[in-house]
Coordinates of C-alpha atoms in Angstrom, one line a residue:
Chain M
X1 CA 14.2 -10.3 -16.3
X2 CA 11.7 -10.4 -13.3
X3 CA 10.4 -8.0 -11.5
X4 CA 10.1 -6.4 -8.2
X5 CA 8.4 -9.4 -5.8
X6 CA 6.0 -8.4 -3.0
X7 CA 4.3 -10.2 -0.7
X8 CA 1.4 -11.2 0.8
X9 CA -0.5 -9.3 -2.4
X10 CA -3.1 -8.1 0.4
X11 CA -3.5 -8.4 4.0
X12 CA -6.2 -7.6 6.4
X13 CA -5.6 -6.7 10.1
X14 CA -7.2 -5.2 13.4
X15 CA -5.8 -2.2 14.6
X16 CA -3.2 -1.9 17.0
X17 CA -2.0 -5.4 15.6
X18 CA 1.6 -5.9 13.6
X19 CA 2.1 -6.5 10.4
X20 CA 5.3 -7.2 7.8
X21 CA 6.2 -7.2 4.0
X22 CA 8.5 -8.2 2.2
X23 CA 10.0 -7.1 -1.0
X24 CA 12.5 -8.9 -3.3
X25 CA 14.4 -6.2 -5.7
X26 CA 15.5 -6.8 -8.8
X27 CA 19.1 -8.7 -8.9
X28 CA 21.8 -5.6 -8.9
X29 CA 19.6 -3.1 -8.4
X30 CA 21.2 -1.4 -5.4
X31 CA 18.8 1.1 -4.7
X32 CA 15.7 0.2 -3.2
X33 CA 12.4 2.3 -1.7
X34 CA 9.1 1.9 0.3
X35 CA 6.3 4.0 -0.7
X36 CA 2.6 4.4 0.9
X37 CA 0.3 5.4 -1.3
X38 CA -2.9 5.7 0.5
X39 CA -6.3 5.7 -1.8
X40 CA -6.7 8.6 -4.0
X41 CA -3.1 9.9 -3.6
X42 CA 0.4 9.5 -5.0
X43 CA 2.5 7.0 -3.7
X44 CA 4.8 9.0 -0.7
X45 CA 8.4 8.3 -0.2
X46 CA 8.9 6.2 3.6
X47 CA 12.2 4.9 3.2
X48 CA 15.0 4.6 0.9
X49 CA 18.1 2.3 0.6
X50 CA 21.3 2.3 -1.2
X51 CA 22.5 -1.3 -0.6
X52 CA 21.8 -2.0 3.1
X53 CA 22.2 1.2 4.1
X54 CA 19.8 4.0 4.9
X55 CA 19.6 7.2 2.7
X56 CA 16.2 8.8 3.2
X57 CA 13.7 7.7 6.2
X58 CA 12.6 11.4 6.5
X59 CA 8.8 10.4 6.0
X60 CA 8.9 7.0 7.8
X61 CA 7.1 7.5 11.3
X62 CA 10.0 5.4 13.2
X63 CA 7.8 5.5 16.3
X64 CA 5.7 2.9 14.6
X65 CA 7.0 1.8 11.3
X66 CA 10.3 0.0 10.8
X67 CA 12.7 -1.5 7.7
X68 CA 15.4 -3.3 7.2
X69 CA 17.6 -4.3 4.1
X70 CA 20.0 -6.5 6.1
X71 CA 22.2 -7.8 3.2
X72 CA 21.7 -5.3 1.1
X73 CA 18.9 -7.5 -0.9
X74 CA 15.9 -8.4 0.3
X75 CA 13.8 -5.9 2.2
X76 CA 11.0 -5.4 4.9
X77 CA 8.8 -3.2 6.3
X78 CA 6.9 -3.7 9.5
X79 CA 4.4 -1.6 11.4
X80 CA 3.7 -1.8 15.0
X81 CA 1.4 -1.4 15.9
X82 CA -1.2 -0.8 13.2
X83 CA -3.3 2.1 13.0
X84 CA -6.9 2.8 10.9
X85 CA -4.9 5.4 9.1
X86 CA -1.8 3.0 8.1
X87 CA -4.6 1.2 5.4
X88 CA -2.9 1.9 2.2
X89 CA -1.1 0.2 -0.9
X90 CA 2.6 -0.7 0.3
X91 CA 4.5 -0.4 -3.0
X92 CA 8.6 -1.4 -3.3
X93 CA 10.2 -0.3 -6.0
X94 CA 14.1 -0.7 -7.1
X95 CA 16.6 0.8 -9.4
X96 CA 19.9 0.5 -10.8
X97 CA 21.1 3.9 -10.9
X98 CA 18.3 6.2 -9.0
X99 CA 16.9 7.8 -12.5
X100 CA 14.7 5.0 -13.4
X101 CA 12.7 2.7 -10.5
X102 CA 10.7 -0.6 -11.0
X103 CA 7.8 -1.3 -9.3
X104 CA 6.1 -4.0 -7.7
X105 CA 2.7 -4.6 -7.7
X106 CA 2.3 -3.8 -3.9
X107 CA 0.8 -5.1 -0.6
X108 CA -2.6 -3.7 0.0
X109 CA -3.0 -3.4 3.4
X110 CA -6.5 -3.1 5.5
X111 CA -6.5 -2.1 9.5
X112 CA -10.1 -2.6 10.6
Chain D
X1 CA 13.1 20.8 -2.7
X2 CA 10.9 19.0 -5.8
X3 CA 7.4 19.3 -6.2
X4 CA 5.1 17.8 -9.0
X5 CA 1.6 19.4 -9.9
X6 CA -1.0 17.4 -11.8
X7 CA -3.5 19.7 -12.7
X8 CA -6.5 18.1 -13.4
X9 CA -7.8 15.0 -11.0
X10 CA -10.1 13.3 -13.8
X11 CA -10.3 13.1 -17.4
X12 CA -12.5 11.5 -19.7
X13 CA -12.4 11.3 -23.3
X14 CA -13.9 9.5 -26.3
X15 CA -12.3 6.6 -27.7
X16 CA -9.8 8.4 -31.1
X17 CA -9.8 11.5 -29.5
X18 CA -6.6 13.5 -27.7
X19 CA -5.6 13.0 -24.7
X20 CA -3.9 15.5 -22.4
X21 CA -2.9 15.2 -19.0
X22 CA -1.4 17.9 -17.7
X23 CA 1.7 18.4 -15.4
X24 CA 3.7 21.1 -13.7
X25 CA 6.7 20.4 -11.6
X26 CA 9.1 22.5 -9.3
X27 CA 12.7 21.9 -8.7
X28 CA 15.7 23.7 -7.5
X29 CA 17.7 21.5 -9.8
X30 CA 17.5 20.2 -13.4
X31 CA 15.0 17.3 -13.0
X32 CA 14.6 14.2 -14.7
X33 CA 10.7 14.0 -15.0
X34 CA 8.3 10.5 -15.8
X35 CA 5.0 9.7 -16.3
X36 CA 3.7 6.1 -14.7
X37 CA 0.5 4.3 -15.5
X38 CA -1.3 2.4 -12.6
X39 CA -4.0 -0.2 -13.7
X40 CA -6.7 -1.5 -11.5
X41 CA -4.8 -4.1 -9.4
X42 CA -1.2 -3.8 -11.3
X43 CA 1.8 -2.2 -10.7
X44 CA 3.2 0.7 -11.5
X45 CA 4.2 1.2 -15.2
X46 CA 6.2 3.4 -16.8
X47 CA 5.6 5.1 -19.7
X48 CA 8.6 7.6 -20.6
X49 CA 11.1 9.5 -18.7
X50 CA 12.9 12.5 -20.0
X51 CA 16.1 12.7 -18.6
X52 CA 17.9 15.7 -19.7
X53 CA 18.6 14.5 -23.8
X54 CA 15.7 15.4 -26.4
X55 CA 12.4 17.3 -25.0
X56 CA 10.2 15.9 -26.7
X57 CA 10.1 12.4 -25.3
X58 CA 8.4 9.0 -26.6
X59 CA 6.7 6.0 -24.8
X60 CA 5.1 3.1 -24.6
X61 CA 1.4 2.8 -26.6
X62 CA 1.8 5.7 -28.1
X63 CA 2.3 8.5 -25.7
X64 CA 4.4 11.2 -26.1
X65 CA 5.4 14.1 -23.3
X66 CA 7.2 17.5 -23.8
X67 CA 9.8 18.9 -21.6
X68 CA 9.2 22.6 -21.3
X69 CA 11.5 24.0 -19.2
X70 CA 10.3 28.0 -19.3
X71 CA 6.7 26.5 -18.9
X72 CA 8.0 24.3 -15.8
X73 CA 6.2 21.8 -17.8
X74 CA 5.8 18.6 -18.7
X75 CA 2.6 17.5 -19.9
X76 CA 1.7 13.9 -21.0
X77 CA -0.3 13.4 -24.9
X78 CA -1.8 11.0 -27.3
X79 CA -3.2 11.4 -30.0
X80 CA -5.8 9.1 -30.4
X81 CA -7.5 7.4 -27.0
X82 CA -7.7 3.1 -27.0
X83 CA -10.2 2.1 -23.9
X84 CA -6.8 0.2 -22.9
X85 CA -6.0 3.8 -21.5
X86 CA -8.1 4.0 -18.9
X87 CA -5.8 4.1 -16.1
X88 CA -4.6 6.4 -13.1
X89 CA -1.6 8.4 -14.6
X90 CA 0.9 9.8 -12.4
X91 CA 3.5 12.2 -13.0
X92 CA 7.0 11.7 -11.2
X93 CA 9.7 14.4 -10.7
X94 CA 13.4 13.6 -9.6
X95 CA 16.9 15.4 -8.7
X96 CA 20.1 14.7 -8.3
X97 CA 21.7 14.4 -5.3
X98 CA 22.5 11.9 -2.9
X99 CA 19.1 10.8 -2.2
X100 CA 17.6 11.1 -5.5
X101 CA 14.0 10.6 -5.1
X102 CA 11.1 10.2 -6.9
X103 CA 8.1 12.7 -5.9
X104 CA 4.9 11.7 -7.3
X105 CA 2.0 14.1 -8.2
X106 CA -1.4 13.5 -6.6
X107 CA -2.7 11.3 -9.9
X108 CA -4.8 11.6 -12.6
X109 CA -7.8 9.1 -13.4
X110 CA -8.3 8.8 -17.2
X111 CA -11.7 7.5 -18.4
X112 CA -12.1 6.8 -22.4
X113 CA -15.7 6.9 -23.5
X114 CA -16.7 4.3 -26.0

């Protein structure tokens, strides 16, 4: 079975610049979730989907970070623009039934 | 609301000895609790989950974790270190409800000592 698909697998950029990833789930998996987990910390919840729709974007700061799941597949999350602090791992992870999630390996991104 | 409490940042062993890494959570409802492994440059892993069925709960490479429910507890054991297990460990704590999310605790590194 494969995995959760990221990409790019790192990406460097100057502040105040945009920036998007994308995340393929794995087939069925309904559910799917962004998290940012910045160096030394947990991974924190930005946004969750159940299909293409939005159940949880309590944590995502919507006045510069943005996602879509348009069918319900494929996902992506863009920030715009880019601060120092937004330098972080960008992990996607999917599940079938909201117990259990996969991970991807993750986009690490750099704002210089 | 969830919380998750990994008590203890680092921790370093010697090769065949225990390991403990320690975990408290908080939850208004019954949780489903997991413990991930995060290798340099890899994704997230997990190890076990307890979700509600037996306490005591068995994973991958020989890890075990114990669902103590008076203790608000749920700490993660082995009991005999491989330098394979050097890793950031993180505990993971989930309700039900419509949103169902996973909380993650802060991490702990894990060093094994040859």
């Amino acid at each position: 079975e494969a995995g959760v698909a990221q990409s790019p697998r790192y990406k460097i950029i100057e502040k105040r610049q945009s920036v998007a990833f994308w995340c393929n789930p794995i087939s069925g998996h309904a559910t799917l979730y962004w998290y940012q987990q910045i160096l030394g910390q947990g991974p924190k919840l930005l946004i969750q989907f159940q299909n293409n729709g939005v159940v949880d974007d309590s944590q995502l700061p919507k006045d510069r970070f943005s996602a879509e799941r348009l069918k319900g597949v494929d996902s992506t999350l863009k920030i715009q623009p880019a601060k120092l602090e937004d330098s972080a791992v960008y992990l996607c992870a999917s599940s079938p039934n909201r117990v259990q999630a996969f991970f991807g390996q993750g986009t690490r991104l750099t704002v210089v | 609301a969830q919380s998750v409490t990994q008590l203890d940042s680092h921790v370093s062993v010697s090769e065949g000895t225990p390991v403990l890494l320690r975990c408290n959570y908080s939850s208004s409802y019954s949780p489903s609790l997991f413990w991930y492994v995060q290798h340099p440059n890899k994704g997230l892993q997990l190890l076990l989950k307890y979700t509600s069925a037996a306490t005591l709960v068995k994973g991958i490479n020989g890890f075990e974790a114990e669902f103590k429910k008076s203790e608000t507890s749920f700490h993660l054991t082995k009991p005999s270190a491989h330098m394979s297990d050097a890793a950031e460990y993180f505990c993971v704590v989930s309700v039900s409800g419509s949103a169902r999310q996973l909380t993650f605790g802060s991490g702990t590194q894990l060093t094994v000592l040859p």
